[in-house]
Amino acid sequence: MPVPWFLLSLALGRSPVVLSLERLVGPQDATHCSPGLSCRLWDSDILCLPGDIVPAPGPVLAPTHLQTELVLRCQKETDCDLCLRVAVHLAVHGHWEEPEDEEKFGGAADSGVEEPRNASLQAQVVLSFQAYPTARCVLLEVQVPAALVQFGQSVGSVVYDCFEAALGSEVRIWSYTQPRYEKELNHTQQLPALPWLNVSADGDNVHLVLNVSEEQHFGLSLYWNQTGPQIITLNHTDLVPCLCIQVWPLEPDSVRTNICPFREDPRAHQNLWQAARLQLLTLQSWLLDAPCSLPAEAALCWRAPGGDPCQPLVPPLSWENVTVDKVLEFPLLKGHPNLCVQVNSSEKLQLQECLWADSLGPLKDDVLLLETRGPQDNRSLCALEPSGCTSLPSKASTLWDDDLGALWACPMDKYIHKRWALVWLACLLFAAALSLILLLKKDHAKAAARGRAALLLYSADDSGFERLVGALASALCQLPLRVAVDLWSRRELSAQGPVAWFHAQRRQTLQEGGVVVLLFSPGAVALCSEWLQDGVSGPGAHGPHDAFRASLSCVLPDFLQGRAPGSYVGACFDRLLHPDAVPALFRTVPVFTLPSQLPDFLGALQQPRAPRSGRLQERAEQVSRALQPALDSYFHPPGTPAPGRGVGPGAGPGAGDGT
């Protein structure tokens, strides 16, 4: 008899049900009890023989209530079994009988008779567990101190970890003492069925839907509950490599036989790929849906109309490993109906689908142009044709700025296959490139004539230091320099925010071939040290216009990746900070002390290939004269007799003086 289809149609869900259960590590059973009690678990199970009820000799401990809880017992992080924790609540039943001597003589009995009343109570509590086909009994020894022995009062509970159970099973638990003074306490619990298994219909097919996590390994047994010899016929179209068979007799503790006979069957692998499907989730993401896990790799290909084979785009793209039901992405800016996905396994094409054709329409008569970038930033351009990729003699690029290069499509009627057209295209591209070079040289000449751009960054330690920075920026503006500093752009800084303002200024300065000047002070050194240690600036008071703090998020990557030399210089004032106090990372570019090293500082601010001007010393003296009043006011303010107001690393009188 053929197996019904619903036994073989399995859909693995991607939304697992999560049960919030406590995890117990280790295979050993354990017990613990309420504060004040002491308890111990016997090393091995006992026979489940409750015996007859006998009279209690006095106060005894008796179970009054059973409480259960589902937990997980884990051998490893992902190897866990369901377990039932049982808590037995205990109370004192019975009382001491009055001695006959006391009733007869009306006085106190012998002191030896009184001793049991002040002694602790001990009991042996049995827990009996039954869940077909398993039955167990464990013995718990409990001792209650005399202070807690009060007739009819609860003394606490003892907890046992734990009885292993299966989902969906019915569990029965009994508890009594040994010897048994009262009727045993019993509790029946129906464990929940598999919460991640449900049945759904799809036309004539019925699906068993399993919602499990990707990391969890599981086995599913679909069996016939029959007796006697059976012949089961499987349709060959239903065979897949992961279909296995498990056989066992319906008896307690029976041994199960497992066999996976179709793992290497060519027909099963063929059926697997016939059932596999590619699903487009978004423009860039897709996944492979298949009944079994399988080793495979995928790549994009370009399919032109006319029946020609789909041409893999490898390179510039590469083959990507594929995992069943795991979302994958390709670096696409937009989709195209001619773009398809090829899936290979064992170096053989197994699956090919044009995922974007359903939403973007039929194949178009377009040609695909590929641009690749070599190891030395050499770019090449070619047109993908059935015969291969026809090279285009051009190094121009207006597309993706990506390490792999770019690819884009254009209509076929705009692409002419004849070789002379390619020559004309090459000439036009060459002319455009030449025009671009001339334009850049012209802009470079204009920039040189109007001075090099300089972005001045500093930490606003105090108002006096800001006035000193303003004096330096004003003095530099007297030279052929275009200085940008946040002191002169407070309105834009407030409107855009420090981060956006600095990023825009830095990008414009470096694009124009300018230079970024880092003016170090004790506050700037402290901020840099915080970033280098923690990756972010620590909390602290800072103003809304503190562009230096905002600039560190973009300045540090330039230094860490070696892009700073030639685009950055450092500076500090002689009596405020010693150059050695600047973090070593920032000393990979020149750091000058001002005003003692003004000539070298101004030389570093010139264009990289500009000749050293004979007027450099004259300009340095001019800047020094303009800067001196601000320096005197900062280091010798009215009413302060001592110089050297710097604080922090390397600050103090004479720091960095050079004398």
Coordinates of N, CA, C and O in Angstrom, one line a residue, residues 5-156:
W5 N 0.5 10.9 0.9 CA 1.4 12.0 0.6 C 1.7 12.8 1.8 O 2.8 13.4 2.0
F6 N 0.7 12.9 2.7 CA 0.9 13.8 3.9 C 2.0 13.3 4.8 O 2.5 14.0 5.6
L7 N 2.3 12.0 4.7 CA 3.4 11.5 5.5 C 4.8 11.9 5.1 O 5.7 11.8 5.8
L8 N 4.9 12.4 3.8 CA 6.2 12.8 3.3 C 6.3 14.2 3.0 O 7.4 14.7 2.6
S9 N 5.2 15.0 3.0 CA 5.3 16.4 2.7 C 5.5 17.2 4.0 O 4.6 17.4 4.8
L10 N 6.8 17.6 4.2 CA 7.2 18.3 5.5 C 7.6 19.7 5.1 O 8.4 19.9 4.2
A11 N 7.1 20.7 5.8 CA 7.5 22.1 5.7 C 8.2 22.5 6.9 O 7.5 22.5 8.0
L12 N 9.4 22.9 6.9 CA 10.1 23.3 8.1 C 9.9 24.8 8.3 O 10.3 25.6 7.5
G13 N 9.3 25.1 9.5 CA 8.9 26.5 9.7 C 10.1 27.3 10.2 O 11.1 26.8 10.6
R14 N 10.0 28.6 10.1 CA 11.1 29.5 10.4 C 10.7 30.4 11.6 O 11.3 31.4 11.9
S15 N 9.6 30.0 12.3 CA 9.2 30.8 13.5 C 9.0 29.8 14.7 O 8.0 29.4 15.0
P16 N 10.2 29.4 15.3 CA 10.1 28.4 16.4 C 9.3 28.9 17.6 O 9.4 30.1 18.0
V17 N 8.6 28.0 18.2 CA 7.9 28.2 19.5 C 9.0 28.1 20.6 O 9.7 27.2 20.7
V18 N 9.1 29.2 21.4 CA 10.1 29.2 22.5 C 9.4 28.9 23.8 O 8.5 29.7 24.2
L19 N 9.7 27.9 24.5 CA 9.2 27.6 25.9 C 10.2 28.1 26.9 O 11.4 27.7 26.9
S20 N 9.8 29.0 27.7 CA 10.7 29.6 28.7 C 10.8 28.6 29.9 O 10.0 28.7 30.9
L21 N 11.8 27.7 29.9 CA 11.9 26.7 30.9 C 13.3 26.9 31.6 O 14.3 27.2 30.9
E22 N 13.4 26.5 32.9 CA 14.6 26.5 33.6 C 15.5 25.4 33.1 O 15.0 24.3 32.8
R23 N 16.8 25.6 33.0 CA 17.7 24.6 32.4 C 18.6 24.1 33.6 O 19.2 24.8 34.4
L24 N 18.5 22.7 33.7 CA 19.4 22.0 34.7 C 20.5 21.4 34.0 O 20.3 20.7 33.0
V25 N 21.7 21.7 34.4 CA 22.9 21.2 33.7 C 23.4 19.9 34.4 O 23.6 19.9 35.7
G26 N 23.7 18.9 33.7 CA 24.2 17.6 34.2 C 23.2 16.5 34.3 O 22.0 16.8 34.4
P27 N 23.6 15.3 34.3 CA 22.7 14.1 34.3 C 22.2 13.7 35.7 O 21.4 12.8 35.8
Q28 N 22.7 14.3 36.8 CA 22.5 13.7 38.1 C 21.2 14.3 38.7 O 20.8 15.5 38.5
D29 N 20.4 13.4 39.4 CA 19.2 13.8 40.1 C 19.7 14.6 41.3 O 20.8 14.4 41.9
A30 N 18.8 15.5 41.9 CA 19.2 16.2 43.0 C 17.9 16.6 43.8 O 16.8 16.4 43.3
T31 N 18.1 17.0 45.1 CA 17.0 17.4 45.9 C 17.5 18.6 46.8 O 18.6 18.8 47.1
H32 N 16.5 19.5 47.1 CA 16.7 20.6 48.0 C 15.4 20.9 48.7 O 14.4 20.5 48.3
C33 N 15.5 21.5 49.9 CA 14.4 21.7 50.7 C 14.3 23.1 51.3 O 15.2 23.9 51.1
S34 N 13.2 23.4 52.0 CA 12.9 24.7 52.5 C 14.0 25.1 53.6 O 14.6 24.2 54.2
P35 N 14.2 26.4 53.8 CA 15.1 26.8 54.9 C 14.7 26.2 56.2 O 13.5 26.2 56.6
G36 N 15.7 25.7 57.0 CA 15.4 25.1 58.3 C 15.3 23.6 58.2 O 15.5 22.9 59.2
L37 N 15.0 23.1 57.1 CA 14.9 21.6 56.9 C 16.2 21.1 56.3 O 17.0 21.8 55.7
S38 N 16.5 19.8 56.6 CA 17.6 19.1 55.9 C 17.1 17.9 55.2 O 16.1 17.3 55.6
C39 N 17.6 17.7 54.0 CA 17.1 16.6 53.2 C 18.3 15.9 52.4 O 19.3 16.5 52.2
R40 N 18.0 14.7 52.0 CA 19.0 13.9 51.3 C 18.3 12.9 50.4 O 17.3 12.4 50.7
L41 N 18.9 12.7 49.2 CA 18.4 11.8 48.2 C 19.2 10.5 48.2 O 20.4 10.5 48.2
W42 N 18.4 9.4 48.3 CA 19.1 8.1 48.2 C 19.8 7.9 46.9 O 19.3 8.4 45.9
D43 N 20.9 7.2 46.9 CA 21.8 7.1 45.7 C 21.1 6.4 44.5 O 21.4 6.6 43.4
S44 N 20.2 5.5 44.8 CA 19.6 4.7 43.8 C 18.1 4.6 44.0 O 17.6 4.9 45.0
D45 N 17.4 4.2 42.9 CA 15.9 4.1 43.0 C 15.6 2.9 43.9 O 16.4 2.0 44.2
I46 N 14.3 2.9 44.4 CA 13.9 1.8 45.3 C 12.7 1.1 44.6 O 12.1 1.6 43.6
L47 N 12.3 0.0 45.2 CA 11.1 -0.7 44.7 C 9.8 0.1 45.1 O 9.7 0.6 46.2
C48 N 8.9 0.1 44.2 CA 7.6 0.9 44.4 C 6.7 0.0 45.2 O 5.7 -0.6 44.6
L49 N 6.9 -0.2 46.5 CA 6.0 -1.0 47.4 C 5.5 -0.2 48.5 O 6.2 0.0 49.6
P50 N 4.3 0.4 48.4 CA 3.9 1.3 49.5 C 3.6 0.6 50.8 O 3.7 1.2 51.9
G51 N 3.2 -0.6 50.8 CA 2.9 -1.3 52.1 C 1.5 -0.9 52.7 O 0.8 0.0 52.1
D52 N 1.2 -1.5 53.8 CA 0.0 -1.2 54.5 C 0.1 0.0 55.4 O 1.2 0.4 55.9
I53 N -1.0 0.6 55.8 CA -1.0 1.7 56.7 C -0.8 1.2 58.1 O -1.5 0.3 58.6
V54 N 0.1 1.8 58.9 CA 0.3 1.4 60.3 C 0.1 2.7 61.2 O 0.1 3.8 60.7
P55 N -0.3 2.4 62.5 CA -0.6 3.5 63.4 C 0.7 4.4 63.6 O 1.8 3.8 63.7
A56 N 0.5 5.7 63.7 CA 1.6 6.6 64.0 C 2.0 6.5 65.5 O 1.1 6.6 66.3
P57 N 3.3 6.4 65.8 CA 3.7 6.4 67.2 C 3.7 7.8 67.9 O 3.9 7.8 69.1
G58 N 3.4 8.8 67.2 CA 3.4 10.1 67.8 C 3.3 11.1 66.6 O 2.9 10.8 65.5
P59 N 3.8 12.3 66.8 CA 3.9 13.3 65.7 C 4.7 12.7 64.5 O 5.9 12.3 64.8
V60 N 4.2 12.8 63.3 CA 5.0 12.3 62.1 C 4.8 13.4 61.0 O 3.9 14.2 61.0
L61 N 5.8 13.3 60.1 CA 5.7 14.1 58.9 C 4.9 13.4 57.8 O 5.1 12.2 57.6
A62 N 4.0 14.1 57.2 CA 3.1 13.5 56.1 C 3.0 14.5 54.9 O 2.9 15.7 55.1
P63 N 3.0 13.9 53.7 CA 2.8 14.8 52.5 C 1.4 15.3 52.5 O 0.4 14.6 52.7
T64 N 1.3 16.6 52.2 CA 0.0 17.3 52.1 C -0.4 17.8 50.8 O -1.6 18.0 50.4
H65 N 0.6 18.0 49.9 CA 0.3 18.7 48.6 C 1.5 18.4 47.7 O 2.7 18.4 48.1
L66 N 1.2 18.1 46.4 CA 2.2 17.9 45.4 C 2.1 19.0 44.3 O 1.0 19.4 43.9
Q67 N 3.3 19.5 43.9 CA 3.4 20.6 42.9 C 4.4 20.2 41.9 O 5.5 19.8 42.3
T68 N 4.1 20.4 40.6 CA 5.0 20.0 39.5 C 5.4 21.2 38.7 O 4.6 22.2 38.6
E69 N 6.5 21.1 38.0 CA 7.0 22.2 37.1 C 7.9 21.6 36.0 O 8.7 20.7 36.3
L70 N 7.7 22.0 34.8 CA 8.5 21.5 33.6 C 9.8 22.3 33.6 O 9.8 23.5 33.7
V71 N 10.9 21.5 33.5 CA 12.2 22.1 33.4 C 13.0 21.3 32.3 O 12.4 20.4 31.7
L72 N 14.2 21.8 31.9 CA 15.0 21.1 30.9 C 16.2 20.6 31.6 O 16.9 21.3 32.3
R73 N 16.6 19.3 31.3 CA 17.8 18.8 31.8 C 18.8 18.7 30.6 O 18.4 18.0 29.6
C74 N 19.9 19.4 30.7 CA 20.8 19.5 29.5 C 22.1 18.8 29.8 O 22.8 19.1 30.8
Q75 N 22.5 17.9 28.9 CA 23.8 17.4 28.9 C 24.8 18.3 28.3 O 26.0 18.5 28.8
K76 N 24.4 19.0 27.3 CA 25.3 20.1 26.6 C 24.4 21.3 26.4 O 23.2 21.3 26.7
E77 N 24.9 22.3 25.7 CA 24.2 23.5 25.5 C 22.9 23.3 24.7 O 21.9 23.9 24.9
T78 N 23.0 22.4 23.7 CA 21.9 22.2 22.8 C 21.3 20.8 22.9 O 20.5 20.4 22.0
D79 N 21.7 20.0 23.9 CA 21.3 18.6 24.1 C 20.4 18.6 25.4 O 21.0 18.3 26.5
C80 N 19.1 18.8 25.3 CA 18.3 18.9 26.5 C 17.1 18.0 26.3 O 16.6 17.8 25.2
D81 N 16.6 17.5 27.5 CA 15.4 16.7 27.6 C 14.4 17.3 28.5 O 14.8 18.0 29.5
L82 N 13.2 17.1 28.2 CA 12.1 17.6 29.1 C 12.1 16.8 30.4 O 12.2 15.6 30.4
C83 N 11.9 17.5 31.5 CA 12.0 16.9 32.8 C 10.9 17.5 33.7 O 10.5 18.7 33.6
L84 N 10.4 16.7 34.7 CA 9.3 17.1 35.6 C 9.8 17.3 37.0 O 10.3 16.3 37.6
R85 N 9.8 18.5 37.5 CA 10.3 18.8 38.9 C 9.1 18.6 39.8 O 8.0 19.1 39.5
V86 N 9.3 17.9 41.0 CA 8.2 17.7 41.9 C 8.5 18.2 43.3 O 9.6 18.0 43.8
A87 N 7.6 19.0 43.8 CA 7.8 19.6 45.2 C 6.7 19.0 46.1 O 5.5 19.0 45.8
V88 N 7.2 18.4 47.2 CA 6.3 17.7 48.2 C 6.2 18.6 49.4 O 7.2 18.9 50.1
H89 N 5.0 19.1 49.7 CA 4.8 20.0 50.9 C 4.5 19.0 52.1 O 3.7 18.1 52.0
L90 N 5.1 19.3 53.2 CA 5.0 18.5 54.4 C 4.4 19.2 55.6 O 4.5 20.4 55.7
A91 N 3.7 18.5 56.4 CA 3.1 19.0 57.7 C 3.2 18.0 58.8 O 3.5 16.8 58.5
V92 N 3.1 18.5 60.0 CA 3.2 17.6 61.2 C 1.8 17.1 61.5 O 0.8 17.9 61.8
H93 N 1.6 15.8 61.5 CA 0.3 15.1 61.9 C 0.5 14.3 63.2 O 1.6 13.7 63.4
G94 N -0.6 14.2 64.0 CA -0.5 13.4 65.2 C 0.0 14.2 66.4 O 0.4 15.4 66.3
H95 N 0.1 13.6 67.6 CA 0.6 14.3 68.8 C 1.1 13.3 69.8 O 0.9 12.1 69.7
W96 N 1.8 13.8 70.8 CA 2.3 12.9 71.9 C 1.2 12.5 72.8 O 0.4 13.3 73.2
E97 N 1.2 11.3 73.2 CA 0.2 10.8 74.2 C 0.7 11.0 75.6 O 1.9 11.0 75.8
E98 N -0.2 11.4 76.5 CA 0.2 11.6 77.9 C 0.6 10.3 78.6 O -0.1 9.3 78.5
P99 N 1.7 10.3 79.3 CA 2.1 9.1 80.0 C 1.2 8.7 81.1 O 0.6 9.5 81.7
E100 N 1.1 7.4 81.3 CA 0.2 6.9 82.4 C 0.6 7.3 83.7 O -0.2 7.6 84.6
D101 N 1.9 7.4 84.0 CA 2.4 7.8 85.3 C 1.9 9.2 85.7 O 1.6 9.5 86.8
E102 N 1.9 10.1 84.7 CA 1.5 11.5 84.9 C 0.0 11.6 85.3 O -0.4 12.3 86.1
E103 N -0.8 10.7 84.6 CA -2.2 10.7 84.9 C -2.5 10.1 86.3 O -3.4 10.6 87.0
K104 N -1.7 9.1 86.7 CA -2.0 8.4 87.9 C -1.5 9.2 89.1 O -2.2 9.3 90.1
F105 N -0.4 9.9 89.0 CA 0.2 10.6 90.2 C 0.0 12.1 90.1 O 0.3 12.8 91.0
G106 N -0.5 12.5 88.9 CA -0.8 14.0 88.8 C 0.5 14.8 88.8 O 0.4 16.0 89.1
G107 N 1.6 14.3 88.5 CA 2.8 15.0 88.5 C 3.5 14.8 87.2 O 3.1 14.1 86.3
A108 N 4.7 15.3 87.1 CA 5.5 15.2 85.8 C 6.1 13.8 85.7 O 6.4 13.2 86.7
A109 N 6.1 13.3 84.5 CA 6.7 12.0 84.3 C 8.2 12.1 84.4 O 8.8 13.2 84.5
D110 N 8.8 10.9 84.2 CA 10.3 10.9 84.2 C 10.8 11.7 83.1 O 10.3 11.8 82.0
S111 N 12.0 12.4 83.4 CA 12.6 13.3 82.4 C 12.9 12.6 81.1 O 13.0 13.2 80.1
G112 N 13.1 11.3 81.2 CA 13.5 10.5 80.0 C 12.3 10.5 79.0 O 12.4 10.3 77.8
V113 N 11.1 10.6 79.6 CA 9.9 10.5 78.7 C 9.7 11.8 78.0 O 9.2 11.9 76.9
E114 N 10.2 12.9 78.6 CA 10.0 14.3 78.0 C 10.9 14.5 76.8 O 10.7 15.3 76.0
E115 N 12.0 13.7 76.7 CA 13.0 14.0 75.7 C 12.5 13.9 74.3 O 12.8 14.7 73.4
P116 N 11.6 12.9 73.9 CA 11.1 12.9 72.5 C 10.4 14.1 72.1 O 10.4 14.5 70.9
R117 N 9.7 14.8 73.1 CA 9.0 16.0 72.7 C 9.9 17.1 72.2 O 9.5 18.0 71.5
N118 N 11.1 17.1 72.7 CA 12.1 18.2 72.3 C 13.0 17.7 71.1 O 14.0 18.4 70.8
A119 N 12.8 16.5 70.6 CA 13.6 16.0 69.5 C 13.1 16.4 68.2 O 11.9 16.8 68.0
S120 N 14.0 16.4 67.2 CA 13.6 16.6 65.8 C 12.8 15.5 65.2 O 12.9 14.3 65.7
L121 N 12.0 15.7 64.1 CA 11.3 14.7 63.4 C 12.0 14.3 62.2 O 12.6 15.2 61.4
Q122 N 12.0 13.0 61.9 CA 12.6 12.5 60.6 C 11.6 11.7 59.9 O 10.7 11.1 60.5
A123 N 11.7 11.7 58.6 CA 10.8 10.9 57.7 C 11.5 10.5 56.4 O 12.4 11.2 56.0
Q124 N 11.0 9.4 55.9 CA 11.5 8.9 54.6 C 10.3 9.0 53.7 O 9.3 8.4 53.8
V125 N 10.4 10.0 52.7 CA 9.3 10.3 51.8 C 9.6 9.6 50.4 O 10.7 9.8 49.9
V126 N 8.6 8.9 50.0 CA 8.8 8.2 48.7 C 8.0 8.9 47.6 O 6.9 9.4 47.8
L127 N 8.6 9.1 46.4 CA 8.0 9.7 45.2 C 7.9 8.6 44.2 O 9.0 8.0 43.8
S128 N 6.7 8.3 43.7 CA 6.5 7.2 42.7 C 6.0 7.9 41.4 O 5.1 8.7 41.5
F129 N 6.7 7.6 40.3 CA 6.5 8.3 39.0 C 6.1 7.2 38.0 O 6.8 6.2 37.9
Q130 N 5.0 7.5 37.3 CA 4.6 6.6 36.2 C 4.2 7.4 35.0 O 3.4 8.3 35.1
A131 N 4.9 7.1 33.8 CA 4.5 7.7 32.5 C 4.9 6.6 31.5 O 6.0 6.3 31.3
Y132 N 3.9 6.0 30.9 CA 4.1 4.8 30.0 C 5.2 5.1 29.0 O 5.2 6.2 28.4
P133 N 6.2 4.3 28.9 CA 6.4 2.9 29.5 C 7.3 3.0 30.7 O 8.0 2.0 31.0
T134 N 7.5 4.1 31.4 CA 8.5 4.3 32.5 C 7.8 4.3 33.8 O 6.7 4.9 34.0
A135 N 8.5 3.7 34.8 CA 8.0 3.8 36.2 C 9.3 3.8 37.1 O 10.2 3.1 36.9
R136 N 9.3 4.8 38.1 CA 10.4 5.0 39.0 C 9.9 5.3 40.4 O 8.8 5.9 40.5
C137 N 10.7 5.0 41.4 CA 10.4 5.4 42.8 C 11.8 5.8 43.4 O 12.8 5.1 43.3
V138 N 11.7 7.0 44.0 CA 12.9 7.5 44.7 C 12.6 7.8 46.1 O 11.4 8.0 46.5
L139 N 13.6 7.8 47.0 CA 13.5 8.0 48.4 C 14.2 9.2 48.9 O 15.4 9.4 48.6
L140 N 13.4 10.1 49.6 CA 14.0 11.3 50.1 C 13.9 11.3 51.6 O 12.9 11.0 52.2
E141 N 15.1 11.5 52.3 CA 15.1 11.6 53.7 C 15.0 13.1 54.2 O 15.8 13.9 53.7
V142 N 14.1 13.4 55.1 CA 13.8 14.7 55.5 C 13.9 14.8 57.0 O 13.4 13.9 57.7
Q143 N 14.5 15.8 57.6 CA 14.6 16.0 59.0 C 14.2 17.5 59.3 O 14.6 18.4 58.7
V144 N 13.3 17.6 60.4 CA 12.7 18.8 60.8 C 13.2 19.1 62.2 O 13.0 18.3 63.1
P145 N 13.8 20.3 62.5 CA 14.2 20.6 63.8 C 13.0 20.7 64.8 O 11.9 21.0 64.4
A146 N 13.3 20.5 66.1 CA 12.3 20.5 67.1 C 11.5 21.9 67.1 O 10.3 21.9 67.4
A147 N 12.2 23.0 66.8 CA 11.6 24.3 66.9 C 10.4 24.4 65.9 O 9.5 25.2 66.1
L148 N 10.4 23.6 64.8 CA 9.4 23.7 63.8 C 8.3 22.7 64.0 O 7.3 22.6 63.2
V149 N 8.4 21.8 65.0 CA 7.5 20.7 65.1 C 6.2 21.3 65.9 O 6.3 21.5 67.1
Q150 N 5.2 21.5 65.2 CA 3.9 22.0 65.8 C 2.8 21.2 65.1 O 2.7 21.2 63.9
F151 N 1.9 20.7 65.9 CA 0.8 19.8 65.4 C 0.0 20.6 64.4 O -0.5 21.7 64.6
G152 N -0.3 19.9 63.2 CA -1.1 20.5 62.2 C -0.5 21.6 61.4 O -1.2 22.2 60.5
Q153 N 0.7 22.0 61.6 CA 1.3 23.1 60.9 C 2.2 22.6 59.8 O 2.9 21.6 59.9
S154 N 2.3 23.4 58.7 CA 3.2 23.1 57.6 C 4.6 23.4 58.0 O 4.9 24.4 58.6
V155 N 5.5 22.6 57.6 CA 7.0 22.8 58.0 C 7.8 23.2 56.8 O 9.0 23.4 56.9
G156 N 7.2 23.1 55.6 CA 8.0 23.5 54.4 C 7.8 22.4 53.3 O 6.9 21.6 53.3

